[in-house]
XYZ file of C-alpha atoms in Angstrom:
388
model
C 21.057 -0.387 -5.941
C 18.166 1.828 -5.917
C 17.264 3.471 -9.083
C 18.889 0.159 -11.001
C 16.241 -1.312 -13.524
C 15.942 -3.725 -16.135
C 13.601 -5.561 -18.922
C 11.203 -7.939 -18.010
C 9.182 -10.394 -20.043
C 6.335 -9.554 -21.389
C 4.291 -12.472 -20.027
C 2.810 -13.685 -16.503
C 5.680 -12.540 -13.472
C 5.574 -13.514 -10.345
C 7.033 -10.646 -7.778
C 7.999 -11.552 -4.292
C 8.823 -9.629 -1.010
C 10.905 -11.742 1.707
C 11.319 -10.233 4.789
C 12.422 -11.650 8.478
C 9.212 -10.803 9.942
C 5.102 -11.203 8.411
C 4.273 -7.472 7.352
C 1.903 -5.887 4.841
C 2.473 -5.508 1.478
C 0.565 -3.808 -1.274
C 0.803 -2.815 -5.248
C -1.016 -0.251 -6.631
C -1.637 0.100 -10.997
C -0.792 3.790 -11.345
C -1.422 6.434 -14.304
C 0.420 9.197 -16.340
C 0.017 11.149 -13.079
C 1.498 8.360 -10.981
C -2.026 8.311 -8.963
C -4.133 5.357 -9.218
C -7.573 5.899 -11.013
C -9.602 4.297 -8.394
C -10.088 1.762 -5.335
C -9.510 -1.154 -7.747
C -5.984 -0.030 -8.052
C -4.975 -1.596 -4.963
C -4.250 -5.291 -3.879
C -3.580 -5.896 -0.756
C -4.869 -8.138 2.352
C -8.628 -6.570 2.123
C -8.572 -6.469 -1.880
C -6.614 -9.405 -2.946
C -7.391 -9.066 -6.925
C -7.996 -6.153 -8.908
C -10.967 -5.546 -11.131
C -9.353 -7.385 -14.292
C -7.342 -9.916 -12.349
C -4.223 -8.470 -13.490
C -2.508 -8.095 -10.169
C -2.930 -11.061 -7.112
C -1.847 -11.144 -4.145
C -1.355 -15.071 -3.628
C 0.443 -15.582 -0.548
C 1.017 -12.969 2.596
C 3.844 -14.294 5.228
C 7.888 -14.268 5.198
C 7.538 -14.292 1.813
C 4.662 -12.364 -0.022
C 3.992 -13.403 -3.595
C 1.946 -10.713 -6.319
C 1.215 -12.487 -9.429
C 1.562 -9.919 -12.431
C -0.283 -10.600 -15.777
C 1.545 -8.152 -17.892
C -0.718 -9.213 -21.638
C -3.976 -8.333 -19.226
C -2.663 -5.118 -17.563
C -4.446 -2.010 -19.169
C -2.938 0.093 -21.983
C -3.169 3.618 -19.785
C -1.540 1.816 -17.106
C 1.806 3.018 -16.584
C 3.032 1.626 -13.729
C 2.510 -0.996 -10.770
C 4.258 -0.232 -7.799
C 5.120 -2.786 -5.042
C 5.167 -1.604 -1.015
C 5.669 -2.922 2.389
C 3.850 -2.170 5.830
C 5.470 -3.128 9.210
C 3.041 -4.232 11.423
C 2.429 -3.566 15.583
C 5.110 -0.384 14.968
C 7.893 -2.063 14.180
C 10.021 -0.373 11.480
C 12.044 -1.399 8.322
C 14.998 -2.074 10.598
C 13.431 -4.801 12.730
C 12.657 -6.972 10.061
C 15.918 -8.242 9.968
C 16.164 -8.748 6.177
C 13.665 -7.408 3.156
C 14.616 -8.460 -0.613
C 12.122 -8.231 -4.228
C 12.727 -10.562 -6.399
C 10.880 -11.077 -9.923
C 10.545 -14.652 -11.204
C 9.240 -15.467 -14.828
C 8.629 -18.880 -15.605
C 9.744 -20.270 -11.662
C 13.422 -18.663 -12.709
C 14.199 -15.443 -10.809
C 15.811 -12.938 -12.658
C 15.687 -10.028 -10.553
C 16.694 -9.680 -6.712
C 16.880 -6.285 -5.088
C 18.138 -6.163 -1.266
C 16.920 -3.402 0.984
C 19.352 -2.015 3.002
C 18.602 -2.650 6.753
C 20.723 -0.437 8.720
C 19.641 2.604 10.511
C 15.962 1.941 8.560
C 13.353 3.702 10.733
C 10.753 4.499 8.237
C 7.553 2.101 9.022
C 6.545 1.735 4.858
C 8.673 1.433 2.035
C 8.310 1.752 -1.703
C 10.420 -1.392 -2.692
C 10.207 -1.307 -6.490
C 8.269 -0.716 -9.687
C 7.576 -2.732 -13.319
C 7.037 0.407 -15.744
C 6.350 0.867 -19.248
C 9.087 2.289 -21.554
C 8.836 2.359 -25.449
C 6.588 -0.675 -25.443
C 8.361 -3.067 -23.064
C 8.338 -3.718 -19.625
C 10.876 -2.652 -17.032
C 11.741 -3.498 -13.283
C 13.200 -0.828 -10.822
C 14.317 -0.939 -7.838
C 13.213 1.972 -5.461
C 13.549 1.575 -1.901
C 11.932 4.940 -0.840
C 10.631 5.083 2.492
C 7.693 6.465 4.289
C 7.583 7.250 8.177
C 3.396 6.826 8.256
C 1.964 3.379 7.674
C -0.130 2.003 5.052
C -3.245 4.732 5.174
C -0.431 7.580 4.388
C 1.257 5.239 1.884
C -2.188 4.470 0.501
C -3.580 8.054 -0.005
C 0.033 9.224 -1.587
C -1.116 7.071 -4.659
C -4.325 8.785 -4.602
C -6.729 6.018 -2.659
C -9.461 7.353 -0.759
C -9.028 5.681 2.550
C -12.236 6.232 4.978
C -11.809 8.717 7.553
C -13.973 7.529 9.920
C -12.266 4.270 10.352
C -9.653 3.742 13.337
C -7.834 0.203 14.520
C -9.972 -1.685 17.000
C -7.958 -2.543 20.180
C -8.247 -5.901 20.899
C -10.429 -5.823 24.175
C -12.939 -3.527 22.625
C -16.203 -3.898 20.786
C -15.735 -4.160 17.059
C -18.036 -1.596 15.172
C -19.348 -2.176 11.468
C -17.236 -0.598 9.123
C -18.236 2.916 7.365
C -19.857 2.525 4.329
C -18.408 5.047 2.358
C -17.801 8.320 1.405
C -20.420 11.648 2.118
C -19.950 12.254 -1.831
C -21.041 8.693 -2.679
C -18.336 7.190 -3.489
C -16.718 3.888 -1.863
C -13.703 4.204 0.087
C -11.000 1.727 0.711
C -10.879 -0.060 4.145
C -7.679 -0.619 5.787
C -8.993 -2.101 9.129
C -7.007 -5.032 10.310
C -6.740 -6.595 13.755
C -4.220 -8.526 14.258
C -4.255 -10.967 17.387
C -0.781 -11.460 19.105
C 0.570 -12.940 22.224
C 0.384 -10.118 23.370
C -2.871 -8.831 22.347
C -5.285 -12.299 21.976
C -8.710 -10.980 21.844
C -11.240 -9.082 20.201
C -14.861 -8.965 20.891
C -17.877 -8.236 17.718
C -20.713 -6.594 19.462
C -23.697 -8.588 19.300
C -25.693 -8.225 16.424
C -29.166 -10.703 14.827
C -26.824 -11.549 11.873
C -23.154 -11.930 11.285
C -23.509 -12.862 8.349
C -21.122 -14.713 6.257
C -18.111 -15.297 8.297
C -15.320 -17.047 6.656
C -11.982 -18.622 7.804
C -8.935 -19.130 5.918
C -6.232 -20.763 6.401
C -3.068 -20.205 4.417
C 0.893 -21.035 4.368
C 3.921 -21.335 2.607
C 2.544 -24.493 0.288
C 5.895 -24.985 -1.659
C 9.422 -26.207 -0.052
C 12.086 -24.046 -0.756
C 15.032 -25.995 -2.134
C 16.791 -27.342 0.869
C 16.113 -27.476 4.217
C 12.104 -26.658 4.073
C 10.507 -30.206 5.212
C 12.494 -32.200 2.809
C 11.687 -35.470 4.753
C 7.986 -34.570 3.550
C 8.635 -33.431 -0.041
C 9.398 -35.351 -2.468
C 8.496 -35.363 -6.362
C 7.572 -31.613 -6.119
C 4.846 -32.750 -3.686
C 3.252 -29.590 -1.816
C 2.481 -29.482 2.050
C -0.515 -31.124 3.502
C -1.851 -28.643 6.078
C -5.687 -29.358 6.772
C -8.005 -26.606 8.249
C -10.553 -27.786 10.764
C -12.714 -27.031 14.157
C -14.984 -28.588 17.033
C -18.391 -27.203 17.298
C -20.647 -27.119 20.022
C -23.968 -25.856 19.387
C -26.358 -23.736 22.362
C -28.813 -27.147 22.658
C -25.232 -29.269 23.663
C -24.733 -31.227 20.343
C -20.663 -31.497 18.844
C -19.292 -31.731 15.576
C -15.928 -31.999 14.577
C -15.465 -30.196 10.997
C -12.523 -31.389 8.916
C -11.156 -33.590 5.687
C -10.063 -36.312 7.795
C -13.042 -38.606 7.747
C -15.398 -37.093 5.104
C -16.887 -35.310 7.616
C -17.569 -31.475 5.965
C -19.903 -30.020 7.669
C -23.141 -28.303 6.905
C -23.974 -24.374 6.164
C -27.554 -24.355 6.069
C -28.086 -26.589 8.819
C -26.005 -28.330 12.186
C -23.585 -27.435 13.137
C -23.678 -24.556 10.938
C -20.534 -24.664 9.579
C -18.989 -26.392 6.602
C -15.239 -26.797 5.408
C -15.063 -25.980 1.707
C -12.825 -28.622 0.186
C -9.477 -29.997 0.820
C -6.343 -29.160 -0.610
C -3.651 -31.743 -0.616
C -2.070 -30.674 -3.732
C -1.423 -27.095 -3.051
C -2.270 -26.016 -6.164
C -5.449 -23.450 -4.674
C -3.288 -20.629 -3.143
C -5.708 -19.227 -1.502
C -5.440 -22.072 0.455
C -8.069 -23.806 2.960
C -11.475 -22.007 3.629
C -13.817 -22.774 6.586
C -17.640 -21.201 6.662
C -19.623 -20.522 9.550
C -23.753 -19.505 9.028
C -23.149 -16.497 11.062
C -27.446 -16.048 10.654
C -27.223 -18.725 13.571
C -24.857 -17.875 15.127
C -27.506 -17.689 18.293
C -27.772 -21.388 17.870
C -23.573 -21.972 18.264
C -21.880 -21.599 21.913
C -18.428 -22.322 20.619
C -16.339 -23.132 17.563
C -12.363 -23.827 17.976
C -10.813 -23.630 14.978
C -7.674 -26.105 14.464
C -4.854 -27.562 12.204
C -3.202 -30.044 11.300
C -0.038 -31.452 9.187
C -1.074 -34.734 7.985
C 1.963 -36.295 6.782
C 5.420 -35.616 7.601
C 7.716 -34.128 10.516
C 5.795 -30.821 11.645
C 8.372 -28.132 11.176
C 5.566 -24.698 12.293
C 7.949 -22.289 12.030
C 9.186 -22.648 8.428
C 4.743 -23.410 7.566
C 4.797 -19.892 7.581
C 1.356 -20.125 8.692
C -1.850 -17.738 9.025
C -5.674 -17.938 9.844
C -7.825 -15.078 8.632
C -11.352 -14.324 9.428
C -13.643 -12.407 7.132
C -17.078 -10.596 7.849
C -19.150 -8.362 6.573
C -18.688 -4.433 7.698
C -15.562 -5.741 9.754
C -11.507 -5.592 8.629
C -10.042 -9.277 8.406
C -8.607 -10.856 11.893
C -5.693 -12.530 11.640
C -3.009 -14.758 14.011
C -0.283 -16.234 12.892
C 1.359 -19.652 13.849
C 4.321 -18.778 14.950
C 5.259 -20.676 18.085
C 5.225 -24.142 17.240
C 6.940 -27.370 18.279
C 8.338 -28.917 15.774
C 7.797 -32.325 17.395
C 3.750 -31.595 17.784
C 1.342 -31.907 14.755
C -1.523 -30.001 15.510
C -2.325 -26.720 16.229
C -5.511 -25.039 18.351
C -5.216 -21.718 16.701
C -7.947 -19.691 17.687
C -11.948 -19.810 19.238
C -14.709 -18.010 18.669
C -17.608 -17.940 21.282
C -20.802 -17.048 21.739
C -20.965 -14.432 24.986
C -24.661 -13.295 25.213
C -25.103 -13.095 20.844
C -21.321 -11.324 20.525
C -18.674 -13.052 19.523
C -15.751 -13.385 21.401
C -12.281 -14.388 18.924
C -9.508 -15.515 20.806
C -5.795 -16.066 19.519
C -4.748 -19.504 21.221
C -1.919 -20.859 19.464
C -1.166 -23.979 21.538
C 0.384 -27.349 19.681
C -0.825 -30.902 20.641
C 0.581 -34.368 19.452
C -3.050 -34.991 17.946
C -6.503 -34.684 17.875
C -7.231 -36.886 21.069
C -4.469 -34.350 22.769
C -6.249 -31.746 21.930
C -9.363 -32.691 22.932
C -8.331 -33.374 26.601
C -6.401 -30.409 26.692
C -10.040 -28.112 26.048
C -12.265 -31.001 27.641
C -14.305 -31.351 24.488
C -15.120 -34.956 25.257
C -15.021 -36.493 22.182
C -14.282 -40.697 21.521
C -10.978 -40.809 18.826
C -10.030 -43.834 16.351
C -7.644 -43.972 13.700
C -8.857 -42.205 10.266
C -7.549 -41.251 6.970
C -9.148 -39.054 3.943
């Protein structure tokens, strides 16, 4: 029940939020005046580590996993307090189901459930590891907040820029604020998220994007029954691979992805380049894809794509979501949520070049392969068998 708490370990935690729908969580290291001392305070989608790497964010989804150093955290750090964010205005209530748990050494030993009924609050405080007479404590809180994550934010004392506002989908994208009148940086809470509903978003043009950077992450671990056992055995991980088809402005195509060696280049065609492959699922950031947005006159279209390469697809339960990062612009997410579980590939999203903007658009359709796929968007391409 709220208010309950107990000792912790000393030592490396691991504290997770599971909910029935994707929303935002956050922690926040605060003080002897419960306020945080500055920006780095906060981890959350746009700030995933904090200055001393004491507090991750690893994983964002159905389940949401912090990990919490406890030997690094900072002597005049009193407190870290864990939160959740509904997204598109839902409210605690719609989530169906919300629970913190605390694991130490892949053992739980705390679960707290949230009380779902009559929950119209959009944020919630869910719980708190404290300091008290030199050990470490979890409590449970669940104190909720009608605002969303700026009001949440600015209650522990983070300076969230003013200036900012959501971008609807179907409007131009402007660069981010830079900061503060008095100098100093403020935090940026900016996030579009395409939906079924709401698929597009369009980045006025501009002579250089800059870095842009897709990730792909997902639930990477099975959970112990049920979760694509047919796939995991021997504590393997899931096998998701990030890719995309690029077609350049002069007509040349590339397809970008693990499967065949074939990586990609930044600095020169296609302008893109997958960084790495992770079949072990050991990186939780998970699978990163780079596009030279510097020439991004040069690219007409890039159609970004996965893939489960072994085992029964099962989408749903992948827990899946593409991010993409820019400079001066909040991160862009979609999530794969509308899979067939009989279909192993996913077009999630393209981006394309409309006059030197760029054009994102959610598409979230599921093919049998890359050859489906292909016909499907009439890239043209000649398939054989592969392997990596």
């Amino acid at each position: 029940m709220a208010g309950g708490n107990t000792s912790v370990p000393s030592s490396i935690l691991k504290v997770k939020i599971i909910a029935g729908k994707a929303a935002d969580v956050s922690a926040y290291r605060l003080y002897d005046n419960d306020k945080v001392s500055g920006d780095a305070d906060m981890v959350f989608y746009g700030q995933k580590t904090n200055d001393d790497g004491s507090v991750s964010l690893l994983e964002e989804g159905l389940t949401s996993v912090f990990e919490v150093n406890l030997p690094k955290v900072k002597a005049s750090v009193k407190k870290i307090t864990f939160a959740l964010t509904c997204d598109n205005h839902d409210t605690i209530q719609a989530l169906s189901k919300l629970a913190i748990q605390v694991e130490c050494d892949n053992e739980v030993i705390i679960v707290a459930n949230v009380g779902m009924s009559s929950r119209a609050e959009a944020a919630l405080i869910l719980g708190e590891l404290y300091r008290r007479n030199d050990e470490w404590k979890f409590r449970f809180i669940d104190q909720g907040f009608n605002g969303g994550l700026k009001p949440l934010a600015e209650h522990f004392g983070i300076e969230v820029n003013g200036d900012e506002a959501p971008v609807a989908p179907s409007s131009p994208a402007p660069a981010s604020s830079s900061g503060a009148s008095s100098g100093q940086s403020t935090v940026n809470l900016s996030k579009i998220s395409l939906t079924k509903e709401s698929p597009r978003v369009n980045l006025t043009k501009k002579d250089d994007f800059g870095l842009i950077r897709v990730n792909l992450n997902w639930n990477q671990k099975a959970e112990s029954k049920g979760f694509l056992n047919n796939l995991l055995s021997a504590n393997k991980s899931i096998d998701l691979d990030l890719g995309a088809f690029v077609r350049l402005k002069d007509g040349e195509k590339w397809v970008i992805q693990a499967l065949g060696n074939t990586f990609g280049y930044f600095d020169s065609e296609p302008y893109a380049e997958l960084q790495g492959d992770d079949r072990t699922g050991a990186v939780t950031e998970g699978e990163w894809l780079h596009i030279n947005g510097s020439q991004w006159k040069n690219i007409d279209e890039v159609l970004v794509f996965a893939f489960i390469y072994k085992g029964v697809p099962n989408w749903a339960q992948t827990d899946g979501v593409v991010t993409i990062h820019m400079p001066g612009q909040g991160p862009i997410e979609t999530r794969l949520t509308e899979g067939q579980n009989r279909n192993g590939m996913c077009a999630i999203a393209r981006l394309t070049n409309h006059n030197g903007s760029i054009n994102i658009e959610r598409i979230n359709q599921y093919f049998s392969g890359h050859k489906d796929m292909d016909n499907a968007f009439r890239w043209g391409f000649s398939w054989t068998a592969g392997s990596k």
